[in-house]
XYZ file of C-alpha atoms in Angstrom:
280
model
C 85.909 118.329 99.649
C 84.641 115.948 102.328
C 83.231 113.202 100.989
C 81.534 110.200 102.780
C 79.202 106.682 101.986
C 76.468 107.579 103.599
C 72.901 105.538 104.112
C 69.660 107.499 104.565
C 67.712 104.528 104.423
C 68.262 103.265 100.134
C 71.555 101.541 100.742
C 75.137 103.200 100.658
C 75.687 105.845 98.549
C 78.369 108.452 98.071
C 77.632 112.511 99.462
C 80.355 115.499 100.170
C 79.623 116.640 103.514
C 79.205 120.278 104.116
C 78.104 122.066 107.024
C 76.372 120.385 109.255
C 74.617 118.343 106.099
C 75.033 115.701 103.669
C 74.839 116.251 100.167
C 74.015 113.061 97.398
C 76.773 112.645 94.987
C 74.370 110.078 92.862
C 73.347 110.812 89.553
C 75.038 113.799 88.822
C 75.522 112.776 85.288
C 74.845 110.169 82.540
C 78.528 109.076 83.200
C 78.089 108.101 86.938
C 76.418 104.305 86.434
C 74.350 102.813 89.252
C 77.258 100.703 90.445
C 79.296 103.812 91.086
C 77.014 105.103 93.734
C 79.603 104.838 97.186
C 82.646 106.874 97.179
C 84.700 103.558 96.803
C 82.774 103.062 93.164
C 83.565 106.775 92.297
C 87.166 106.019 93.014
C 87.118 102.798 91.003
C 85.036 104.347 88.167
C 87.841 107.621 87.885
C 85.161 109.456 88.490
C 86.448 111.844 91.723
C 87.989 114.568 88.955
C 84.111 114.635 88.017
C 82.427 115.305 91.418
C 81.395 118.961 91.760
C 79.262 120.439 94.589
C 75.676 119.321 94.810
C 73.377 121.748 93.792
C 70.482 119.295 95.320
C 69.284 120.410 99.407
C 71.414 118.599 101.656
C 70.276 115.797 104.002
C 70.809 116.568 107.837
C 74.091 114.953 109.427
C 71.935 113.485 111.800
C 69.352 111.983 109.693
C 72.034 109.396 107.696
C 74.222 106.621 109.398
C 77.742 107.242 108.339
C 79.789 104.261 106.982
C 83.132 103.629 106.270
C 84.180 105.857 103.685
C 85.637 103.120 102.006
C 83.503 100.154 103.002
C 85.249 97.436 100.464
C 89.266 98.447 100.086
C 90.692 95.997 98.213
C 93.692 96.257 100.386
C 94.109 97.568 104.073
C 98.046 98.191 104.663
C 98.860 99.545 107.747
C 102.432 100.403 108.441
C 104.276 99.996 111.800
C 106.637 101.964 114.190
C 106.823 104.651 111.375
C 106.763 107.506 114.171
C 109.731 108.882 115.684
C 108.116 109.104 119.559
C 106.759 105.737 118.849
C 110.185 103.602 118.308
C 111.429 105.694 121.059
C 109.275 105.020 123.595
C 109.132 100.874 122.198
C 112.803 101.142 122.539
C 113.092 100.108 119.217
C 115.371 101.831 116.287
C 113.806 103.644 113.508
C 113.398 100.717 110.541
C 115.572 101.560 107.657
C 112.457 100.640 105.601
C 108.292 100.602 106.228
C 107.251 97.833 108.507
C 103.885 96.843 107.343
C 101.031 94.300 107.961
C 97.719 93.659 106.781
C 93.983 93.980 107.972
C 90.587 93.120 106.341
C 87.479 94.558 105.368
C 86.082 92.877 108.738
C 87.625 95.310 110.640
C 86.325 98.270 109.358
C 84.034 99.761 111.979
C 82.286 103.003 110.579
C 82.211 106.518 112.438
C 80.630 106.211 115.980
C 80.523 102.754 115.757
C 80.474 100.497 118.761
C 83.297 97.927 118.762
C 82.824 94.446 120.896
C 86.025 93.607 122.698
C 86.942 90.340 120.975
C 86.655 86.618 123.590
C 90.076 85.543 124.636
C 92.082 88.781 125.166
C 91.979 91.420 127.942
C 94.670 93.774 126.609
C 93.093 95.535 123.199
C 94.867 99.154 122.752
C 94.119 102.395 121.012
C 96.368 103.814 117.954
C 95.569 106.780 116.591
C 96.547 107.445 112.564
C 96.453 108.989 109.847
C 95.116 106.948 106.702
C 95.788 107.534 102.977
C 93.271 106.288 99.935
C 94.540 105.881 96.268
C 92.488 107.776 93.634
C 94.861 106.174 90.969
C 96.075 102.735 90.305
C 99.879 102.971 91.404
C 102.886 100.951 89.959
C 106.384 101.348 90.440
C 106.190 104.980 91.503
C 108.525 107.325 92.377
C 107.791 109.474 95.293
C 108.170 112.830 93.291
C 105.037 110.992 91.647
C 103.045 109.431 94.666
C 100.700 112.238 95.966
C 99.534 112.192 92.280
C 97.589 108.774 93.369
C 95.892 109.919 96.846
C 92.670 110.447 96.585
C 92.658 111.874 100.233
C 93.060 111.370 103.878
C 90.699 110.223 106.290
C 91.297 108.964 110.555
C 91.566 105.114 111.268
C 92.107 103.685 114.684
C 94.161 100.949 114.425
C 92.543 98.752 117.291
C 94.977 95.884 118.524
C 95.139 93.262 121.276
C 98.451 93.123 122.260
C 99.129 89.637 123.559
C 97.412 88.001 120.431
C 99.863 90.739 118.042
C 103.189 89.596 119.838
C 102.445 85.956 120.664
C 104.163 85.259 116.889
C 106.960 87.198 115.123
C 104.030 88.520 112.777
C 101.835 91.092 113.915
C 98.755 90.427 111.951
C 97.021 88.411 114.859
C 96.152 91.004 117.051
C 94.933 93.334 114.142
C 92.445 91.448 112.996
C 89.835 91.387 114.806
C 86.098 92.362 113.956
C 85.964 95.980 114.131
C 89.530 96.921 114.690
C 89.978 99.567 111.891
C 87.234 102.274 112.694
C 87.526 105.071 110.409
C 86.383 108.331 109.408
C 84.198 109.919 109.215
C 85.268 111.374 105.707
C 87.252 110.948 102.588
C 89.136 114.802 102.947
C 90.709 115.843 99.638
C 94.250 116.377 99.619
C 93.519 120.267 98.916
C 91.273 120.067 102.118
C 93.385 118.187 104.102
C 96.402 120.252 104.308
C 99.966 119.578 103.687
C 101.108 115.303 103.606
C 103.820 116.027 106.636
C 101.718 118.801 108.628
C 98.411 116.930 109.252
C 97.706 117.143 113.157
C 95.761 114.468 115.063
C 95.129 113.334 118.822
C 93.267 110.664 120.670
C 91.590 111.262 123.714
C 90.332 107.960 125.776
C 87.515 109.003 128.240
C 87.737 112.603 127.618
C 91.619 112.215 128.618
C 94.492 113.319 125.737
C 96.505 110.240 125.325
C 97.857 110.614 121.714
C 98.905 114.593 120.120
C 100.920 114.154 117.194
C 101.293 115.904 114.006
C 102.651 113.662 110.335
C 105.682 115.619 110.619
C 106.642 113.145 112.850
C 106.736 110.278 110.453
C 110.358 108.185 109.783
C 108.730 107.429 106.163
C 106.665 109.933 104.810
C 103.401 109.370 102.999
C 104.955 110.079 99.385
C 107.510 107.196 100.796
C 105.151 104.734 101.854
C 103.162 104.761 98.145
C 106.302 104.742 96.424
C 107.915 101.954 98.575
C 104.654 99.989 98.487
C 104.215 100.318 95.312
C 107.932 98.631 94.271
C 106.170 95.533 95.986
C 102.370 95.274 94.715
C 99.901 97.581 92.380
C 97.876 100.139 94.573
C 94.423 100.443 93.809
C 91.772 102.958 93.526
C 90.331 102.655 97.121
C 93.102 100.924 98.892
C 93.601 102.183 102.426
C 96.852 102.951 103.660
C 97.396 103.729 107.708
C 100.373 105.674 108.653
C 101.392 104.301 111.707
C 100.702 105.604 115.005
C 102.419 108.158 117.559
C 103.808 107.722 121.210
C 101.305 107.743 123.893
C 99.797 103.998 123.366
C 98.255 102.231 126.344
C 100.899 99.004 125.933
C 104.049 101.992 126.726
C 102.381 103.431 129.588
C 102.707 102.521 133.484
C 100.594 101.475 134.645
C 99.143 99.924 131.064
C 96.091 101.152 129.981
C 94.035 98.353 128.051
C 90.490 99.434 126.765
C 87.478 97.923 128.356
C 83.462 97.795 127.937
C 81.908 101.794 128.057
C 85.317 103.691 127.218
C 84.966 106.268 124.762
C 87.386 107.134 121.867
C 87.782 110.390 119.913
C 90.507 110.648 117.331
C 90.122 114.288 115.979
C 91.680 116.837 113.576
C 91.660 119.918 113.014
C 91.473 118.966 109.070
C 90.206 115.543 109.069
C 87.186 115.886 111.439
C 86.054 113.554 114.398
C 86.355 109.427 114.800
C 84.340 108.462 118.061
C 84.465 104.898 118.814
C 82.793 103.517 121.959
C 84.215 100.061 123.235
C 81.340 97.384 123.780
């Protein structure tokens, strides 16, 4: 399934998107409380197991605002250099283990969202990724166990301004920013989404392909990154985790290629769907 948070107008609620429509998720039985209505409640509820195809007439896509599929994560992780043509062309090895940093739920930026360069930097970049969501609080797992907590995949772009990220040894400065995580536009099922280390992705900036990449690619794998993760903290139901991005990042290129009021940004999949981010 493809499921979304959705508002029509009465707040955010949770819908599977299907065909051109959206489809309300609410109320499909006594179990499913008020409080459970977004797809980040369903998760938190274990309720996803219980979701079955509406049988109520869909709404049209272009009728609802899309939102964040997850608009309140708990936890954003987002893990770095964790693509082979990405250390290469940073000149950097391959880390022995995940590289990770954090961002907040200010920097979620929903699907077709327009982001505001933030005051003080003129070099914000593009990275396209891959993001995982838990479906199942996650302990100390193995990673023969860890695709048994992903709810599903959805697209993030991992927006960061580049002299703010490397003017400390951590990164988290330049990641921060309001609006640097678009993502979307859907929640895909791990049956829908295809295979953890075959998902394929690119970016194109200004109808230009900058970023074609496939999770094959990854140094750490997704079932690596729970299980590693989850050694250090509890996952929850609704955490995001990002993948990393490939090579092909504006910061790498020459000349550099920093993002700047009117560019457009499509991240799609042929699994995951379309992110389209304009740059205010």
């Amino acid at each position: 399934m493809r499921l979304v948070t959705y508002d029509a107008g009465d707040g955010a609620r949770a819908g599977e998107l299907r065909d051109g429509k959206v489809f309300d998720l609410w109320g499909q039985g006594e179990s499913v409380r008020q409080e459970d209505r977004t797809l980040s409640g369903l998760l938190r509820g274990g309720l996803l197991a219980e979701v079955e195809p509406p049988p109520s007439d869909g709404l049209p896509l272009a009728s609802v605002a899309l939102l964040p599929p997850i608009g309140d994560p708990q936890k954003i992780v987002c893990i770095g250099l964790n693509y082979r043509s990405h250390a290469a062309e940073a000149g950097i090895d391959p880390p022995e283990e995940p590289t990770f940093f954090g961002k907040f739920v200010n920097a979620l930026a929903a699907p077709g969202a327009t982001v505001a360069l933030p005051q003080g930097t003129e070099k914000v970049d593009y990275e396209a990724e891959v993001a995982i969501v838990i479906g199942a609080r996650c302990s100390r797992v193995q990673p023969d166990q860890a695709l048994d907590h992903v709810a599903g995949y959805t697209l993030l772009n991992d927006l960061s301004a580049r002299d703010w990220q490397f003017a400390t040894p951590q990164w988290m400065p330049g990641k921060v920013f309001d609006g640097a995580a678009p993502c979307g536009p859907a929640l895909v099922t791990p049956d829908e989404a295809g295979a953890h280390d075959a998902i394929e992705f690119k970016l194109e900036l200004n109808g230009e392909v900058m970023q074609d990449a496939s999770t094959a690619d990854l140094i750490h794998s997704v079932p690596e990154v729970i299980a590693h993760l989850s050694q250090l903290m509890t996952l929850e139901p609704g955490d995001i985790i990002s993948t990393g991005t490939p090579s092909g990042v504006g910061s790498t290129r020459e000349p550099r290629v920093w993002l700047k009021p009117g560019d457009e940004i499509v991240i799609t999949s042929p699994t995951l769907g379309e992110l389209r981010t304009t740059i205010g």
